């Protein structure tokens, strides 16, 4: 976004100069130079960027926000009365009963109107409850809107704590929080909570700090669907929110729990990306275990965080996992910091 803003500001600046220069014949040469500069800027921007693709050197949040603002919203029916809305941030799941829609996550703030239209078009029923899988902006952006409409917000108790004040996520550029009271969860739980929506039973579980300290995994039965939030994105390296209690060990532990409570037929709704299977989740867990082992080895050998990045320990996984908004470098830094923090290197 920053590029777009600064680019349009640059154009405005040159437009002003051009108007001024038109009154001074002698400045024709400098005007031509300026026009050539603008042209070069346009060409370099166009060359460095395919549509919807992130520019180099951007933070995780810049890349992610560009993607979430420009991706068309897609509705997928995954079971009778179960829908996924994707594109406008984290995946949004809707579960319908005779009179209402229960939502899991609420996308980014700037696309909540799109999302609300898509939900009503698919379900034909008003949203009455909204569960947040965790506090990040791309999963809670619609909270202000839905909370203001009287929707009951539900989450693990630490989500309320995080959204109540400004939070920074290291290595990502994410700075968010201090939401108004109506956007904060009114119903919270600590380790598990049961909800019913029509014929579906929802079991909300927190397996301890993982992606953040307030992650909720939602088992939906009998549909045999699990919504896992950003513990797993398909296929993007995970963000490990170190300031909110997240850790690589915690993510792996949560994945082991989810794998133990699912079967071959379970449909897994990731935080981002297409619907997945238990086998996809297993591959992802195995990748994380291997990366953890490699980076632990580097820490044990006394390497610094920059040396760990230079060692490119994720190289063989990068074609599958490293093409999204979390680059291999950023992922390596988060894993290294997480392991250095918890002292896993000595284990
Ligand atoms: Zn997240």
XYZ file of C-alpha atoms and ligand atoms in Angstrom:
348
model
C 0.000 0.000 0.000
C 2.789 2.357 0.879
C 4.110 2.102 -2.679
C 0.739 2.979 -4.165
C 0.302 5.950 -1.843
C 3.782 7.339 -2.379
C 3.463 6.764 -6.135
C 0.226 8.787 -6.398
C 1.766 11.476 -4.192
C 4.754 11.581 -6.554
C 2.435 12.020 -9.535
C 0.588 14.876 -7.820
C 3.898 16.550 -7.035
C 5.057 16.310 -10.648
C 1.675 17.536 -11.901
C 2.052 20.651 -9.732
C 5.597 21.186 -11.014
C 4.413 20.762 -14.575
C 1.731 23.445 -14.167
C 4.261 25.814 -12.643
C 6.846 25.020 -15.303
C 4.408 25.764 -18.126
C 4.727 29.440 -17.244
C 8.530 29.321 -17.549
C 9.799 28.465 -21.022
C 13.367 28.179 -19.706
C 12.470 25.263 -17.524
C 11.484 22.994 -20.424
C 14.602 20.877 -20.062
C 14.029 20.172 -16.369
C 10.396 19.355 -17.135
C 11.481 16.795 -19.709
C 13.862 15.309 -17.153
C 11.067 15.084 -14.620
C 8.772 13.396 -17.130
C 11.508 10.897 -17.925
C 11.852 10.180 -14.191
C 8.117 9.540 -13.853
C 8.204 7.227 -16.871
C 11.143 5.307 -15.388
C 9.253 4.968 -12.098
C 6.139 3.658 -13.873
C 8.172 1.169 -15.914
C 10.132 -0.085 -12.887
C 6.963 -0.504 -10.799
C 5.207 -2.372 -13.601
C 8.213 -4.614 -14.188
C 8.694 -5.462 -10.514
C 5.084 -6.386 -9.906
C 2.630 -8.777 -11.445
C -1.003 -7.970 -10.483
C -1.747 -8.982 -6.897
C 1.897 -9.834 -6.233
C 3.883 -8.259 -3.444
C 6.856 -6.004 -4.088
C 10.287 -6.882 -2.733
C 11.345 -5.432 0.616
C 7.809 -5.084 1.932
C 6.872 -6.194 5.423
C 4.607 -9.172 6.042
C 1.692 -6.853 6.807
C 2.187 -4.788 3.635
C 2.226 -7.881 1.446
C -0.682 -9.490 3.278
C -2.822 -6.338 3.220
C -2.302 -5.858 -0.530
C -3.345 -9.449 -1.101
C -6.403 -9.221 1.184
C -7.602 -5.949 -0.351
C -7.282 -7.094 -3.959
C -8.394 -10.754 -3.903
C -11.971 -11.364 -5.034
C -14.160 -12.766 -2.273
C -14.982 -16.420 -2.919
C -17.818 -18.413 -1.362
C -17.453 -22.200 -1.030
C -20.185 -24.518 0.295
C -18.364 -27.312 2.121
C -21.266 -29.160 3.697
C -24.989 -28.692 4.234
C -25.264 -25.305 5.966
C -21.486 -24.770 6.100
C -19.744 -22.115 4.007
C -16.252 -20.695 3.667
C -15.643 -17.101 2.544
C -12.096 -16.473 1.439
C -9.958 -13.684 0.031
C -10.647 -10.782 2.400
C -8.129 -11.785 5.076
C -8.320 -15.033 7.020
C -10.846 -17.645 5.919
C -14.302 -16.973 7.339
C -16.517 -19.972 8.160
C -20.307 -19.738 8.441
C -22.526 -22.349 10.101
C -26.245 -21.958 9.562
C -29.303 -23.030 11.562
C -32.984 -22.345 10.850
C -32.850 -18.722 11.910
C -29.257 -17.558 12.200
C -25.647 -17.720 11.035
C -22.720 -18.352 13.353
C -19.482 -16.954 11.985
C -15.882 -17.921 12.652
C -13.634 -14.885 12.079
C -14.502 -11.628 10.343
C -11.842 -10.791 7.705
C -10.224 -7.367 7.328
C -12.006 -4.202 8.319
C -12.053 -2.576 4.860
C -13.950 -5.500 3.277
C -16.583 -6.191 5.915
C -19.412 -4.854 3.709
C -18.418 -7.243 0.875
C -18.203 -10.065 3.379
C -21.571 -9.307 4.936
C -23.259 -9.270 1.508
C -21.655 -12.584 0.565
C -22.731 -14.154 3.872
C -26.330 -13.040 3.511
C -26.415 -14.151 -0.139
C -25.156 -17.635 0.793
C -26.983 -18.185 4.080
C -30.062 -15.924 3.910
C -29.872 -15.602 7.699
C -28.520 -12.850 9.937
C -25.255 -13.306 11.810
C -25.959 -13.585 15.531
C -22.685 -15.019 16.898
C -19.056 -14.563 15.880
C -16.122 -16.634 17.160
C -12.588 -15.240 16.661
C -9.832 -17.857 16.227
C -7.303 -15.254 17.530
C -6.747 -11.496 17.767
C -4.978 -10.659 14.436
C -6.414 -7.880 12.231
C -7.227 -10.182 9.299
C -9.475 -12.328 11.534
C -11.041 -9.613 13.708
C -11.323 -6.710 11.233
C -15.108 -7.087 10.986
C -15.572 -7.158 14.781
C -16.400 -3.450 15.012
C -19.114 -3.815 12.372
C -20.633 -7.055 13.685
C -20.249 -5.999 17.344
C -22.048 -2.722 16.586
C -24.890 -4.723 14.971
C -25.425 -6.580 18.255
C -23.685 -9.822 17.238
C -22.337 -11.754 20.265
C -18.545 -12.022 20.032
C -16.889 -15.155 21.444
C -13.171 -16.001 21.854
C -10.492 -17.430 24.124
C -9.986 -15.004 27.033
C -6.568 -13.737 25.885
C -8.124 -12.330 22.687
C -9.946 -9.735 24.796
C -6.685 -8.852 26.522
C -4.823 -8.440 23.179
C -7.558 -6.419 21.451
C -7.906 -4.078 24.436
C -4.535 -2.414 23.854
C -2.075 -1.800 20.995
C 0.005 -4.876 20.104
C 3.111 -5.272 17.933
C 4.058 -8.528 16.228
C 7.869 -8.811 15.843
C 9.342 -9.316 12.341
C 6.005 -8.609 10.611
C 5.213 -4.895 10.913
C 1.818 -5.778 12.420
C 0.648 -3.124 14.887
C -2.986 -3.322 15.873
C -5.373 -3.402 18.790
C -7.115 -1.051 21.167
C -10.481 -1.948 19.660
C -13.640 -0.222 20.926
C -15.712 -2.101 23.550
C -18.320 -3.360 21.058
C -15.546 -5.138 19.068
C -14.277 -7.107 22.080
C -15.423 -10.659 22.850
C -18.295 -10.601 25.340
C -18.183 -14.363 25.960
C -14.797 -15.913 26.681
C -13.385 -19.237 27.844
C -10.039 -20.529 29.076
C -9.427 -24.090 27.782
C -12.645 -25.280 26.113
C -16.243 -24.335 25.404
C -19.212 -26.081 23.764
C -21.694 -24.375 21.431
C -24.578 -25.668 19.320
C -25.650 -24.283 15.988
C -28.611 -26.166 14.488
C -27.641 -29.822 14.118
C -23.933 -29.096 14.553
C -22.032 -29.313 17.819
C -19.047 -26.947 18.068
C -16.193 -27.664 20.468
C -13.870 -24.689 20.953
C -10.458 -25.672 22.297
C -7.313 -23.775 23.255
C -4.214 -25.983 23.412
C -2.072 -23.339 25.111
C 0.059 -20.653 23.430
C 0.674 -21.594 19.809
C 0.350 -19.045 16.947
C -0.683 -16.551 19.692
C -1.740 -17.011 23.329
C -5.439 -16.955 22.435
C -5.875 -19.496 19.623
C -9.150 -21.354 19.243
C -9.483 -24.617 17.294
C -13.126 -25.414 16.464
C -14.252 -29.002 15.935
C -17.594 -29.132 14.108
C -19.504 -32.372 14.366
C -21.165 -34.327 12.799
C -19.883 -32.366 9.764
C -16.335 -33.548 10.629
C -14.791 -30.146 9.910
C -12.061 -28.449 11.966
C -11.327 -24.726 11.808
C -7.731 -24.223 12.921
C -7.079 -20.484 12.432
C -3.502 -19.433 11.715
C -1.971 -22.456 13.451
C -1.980 -23.658 9.813
C -2.126 -21.710 6.540
C -2.252 -23.602 3.249
C 0.553 -23.116 1.969
C 2.324 -20.272 3.762
C 4.990 -20.407 6.484
C 3.252 -19.538 9.754
C 3.619 -16.289 11.632
C 4.830 -17.019 15.147
C 3.496 -14.122 17.209
C 6.328 -13.996 19.745
C 4.981 -10.935 21.579
C 1.605 -12.635 22.108
C 3.073 -15.819 23.592
C 3.388 -17.690 20.280
C 6.122 -20.306 19.813
C 7.246 -22.946 17.331
C 6.968 -25.591 20.071
C 3.404 -24.468 20.810
C 2.376 -24.637 17.144
C 3.789 -28.166 16.816
C 2.081 -29.227 20.047
C -1.296 -27.881 18.853
C -0.852 -29.654 15.511
C -0.173 -32.955 17.302
C -3.409 -32.481 19.257
C -5.397 -31.673 16.102
C -3.900 -34.698 14.296
C -4.895 -36.885 17.263
C -8.510 -35.646 17.093
C -9.124 -35.923 13.344
C -9.342 -38.677 10.726
C -8.796 -39.167 6.980
C -12.216 -37.724 6.155
C -11.878 -34.572 8.275
C -11.993 -31.347 6.263
C -9.567 -28.795 7.668
C -10.256 -25.073 7.287
C -6.862 -23.340 7.465
C -6.388 -19.731 8.571
C -5.567 -18.866 4.939
C -5.636 -20.779 1.675
C -7.715 -23.672 0.357
C -9.455 -26.369 2.376
C -7.025 -29.094 3.484
C -6.910 -32.699 4.618
C -5.361 -34.342 7.654
C -2.502 -35.507 5.388
C -1.760 -31.843 4.477
C -1.654 -31.000 8.164
C 0.695 -33.900 8.812
C 3.093 -32.743 6.048
C 3.060 -29.254 7.530
C 3.768 -30.559 11.054
C 6.646 -32.669 9.696
C 8.104 -29.619 7.901
C 7.962 -27.576 11.136
C 9.606 -30.381 13.128
C 12.468 -30.549 10.622
C 12.970 -26.780 10.521
C 12.946 -26.675 14.334
C 15.596 -29.391 14.450
C 17.839 -27.629 11.915
C 17.621 -24.227 13.586
C 18.154 -25.772 17.018
C 21.347 -27.243 15.558
C 22.498 -23.799 14.410
C 21.742 -22.282 17.823
C 23.633 -25.095 19.541
C 26.593 -24.379 17.222
C 26.601 -20.765 18.445
C 25.288 -19.176 15.232
C 23.673 -15.727 15.313
C 20.213 -15.038 13.895
C 21.762 -13.485 10.734
C 24.007 -16.512 10.271
C 20.951 -18.755 10.635
C 19.200 -16.785 7.860
C 22.335 -17.026 5.693
C 22.423 -20.812 6.251
C 19.076 -21.065 4.359
C 17.887 -24.013 6.443
C 14.431 -23.946 4.889
C 15.638 -24.026 1.266
C 14.115 -27.396 0.330
C 10.741 -26.329 1.791
C 10.693 -22.843 0.264
C 9.143 -23.783 -3.113
C 6.095 -25.150 -1.246
C 5.861 -22.827 1.761
C 7.948 -19.719 1.062
C 6.033 -18.047 -1.781
C 3.536 -16.136 0.379
C 3.704 -13.082 2.613
C 5.929 -14.865 5.180
C 9.272 -15.158 3.400
C 11.849 -17.841 4.298
C 14.016 -15.149 5.960
C 11.213 -13.848 8.172
C 10.146 -17.395 9.062
C 13.721 -18.361 9.989
C 14.028 -15.281 12.216
C 10.786 -16.111 14.019
C 11.762 -19.768 14.561
C 15.261 -18.794 15.730
C 13.902 -16.205 18.198
C 11.272 -18.602 19.461
C 13.836 -21.348 20.129
C 16.416 -18.965 21.596
C 13.706 -17.604 23.916
C 12.457 -20.952 25.227
C 15.906 -22.501 25.460
C 14.893 -25.408 23.223
C 18.422 -25.411 21.847
C 19.669 -27.167 24.960
C 17.127 -29.989 24.692
Zn -2.801 -14.694 12.683
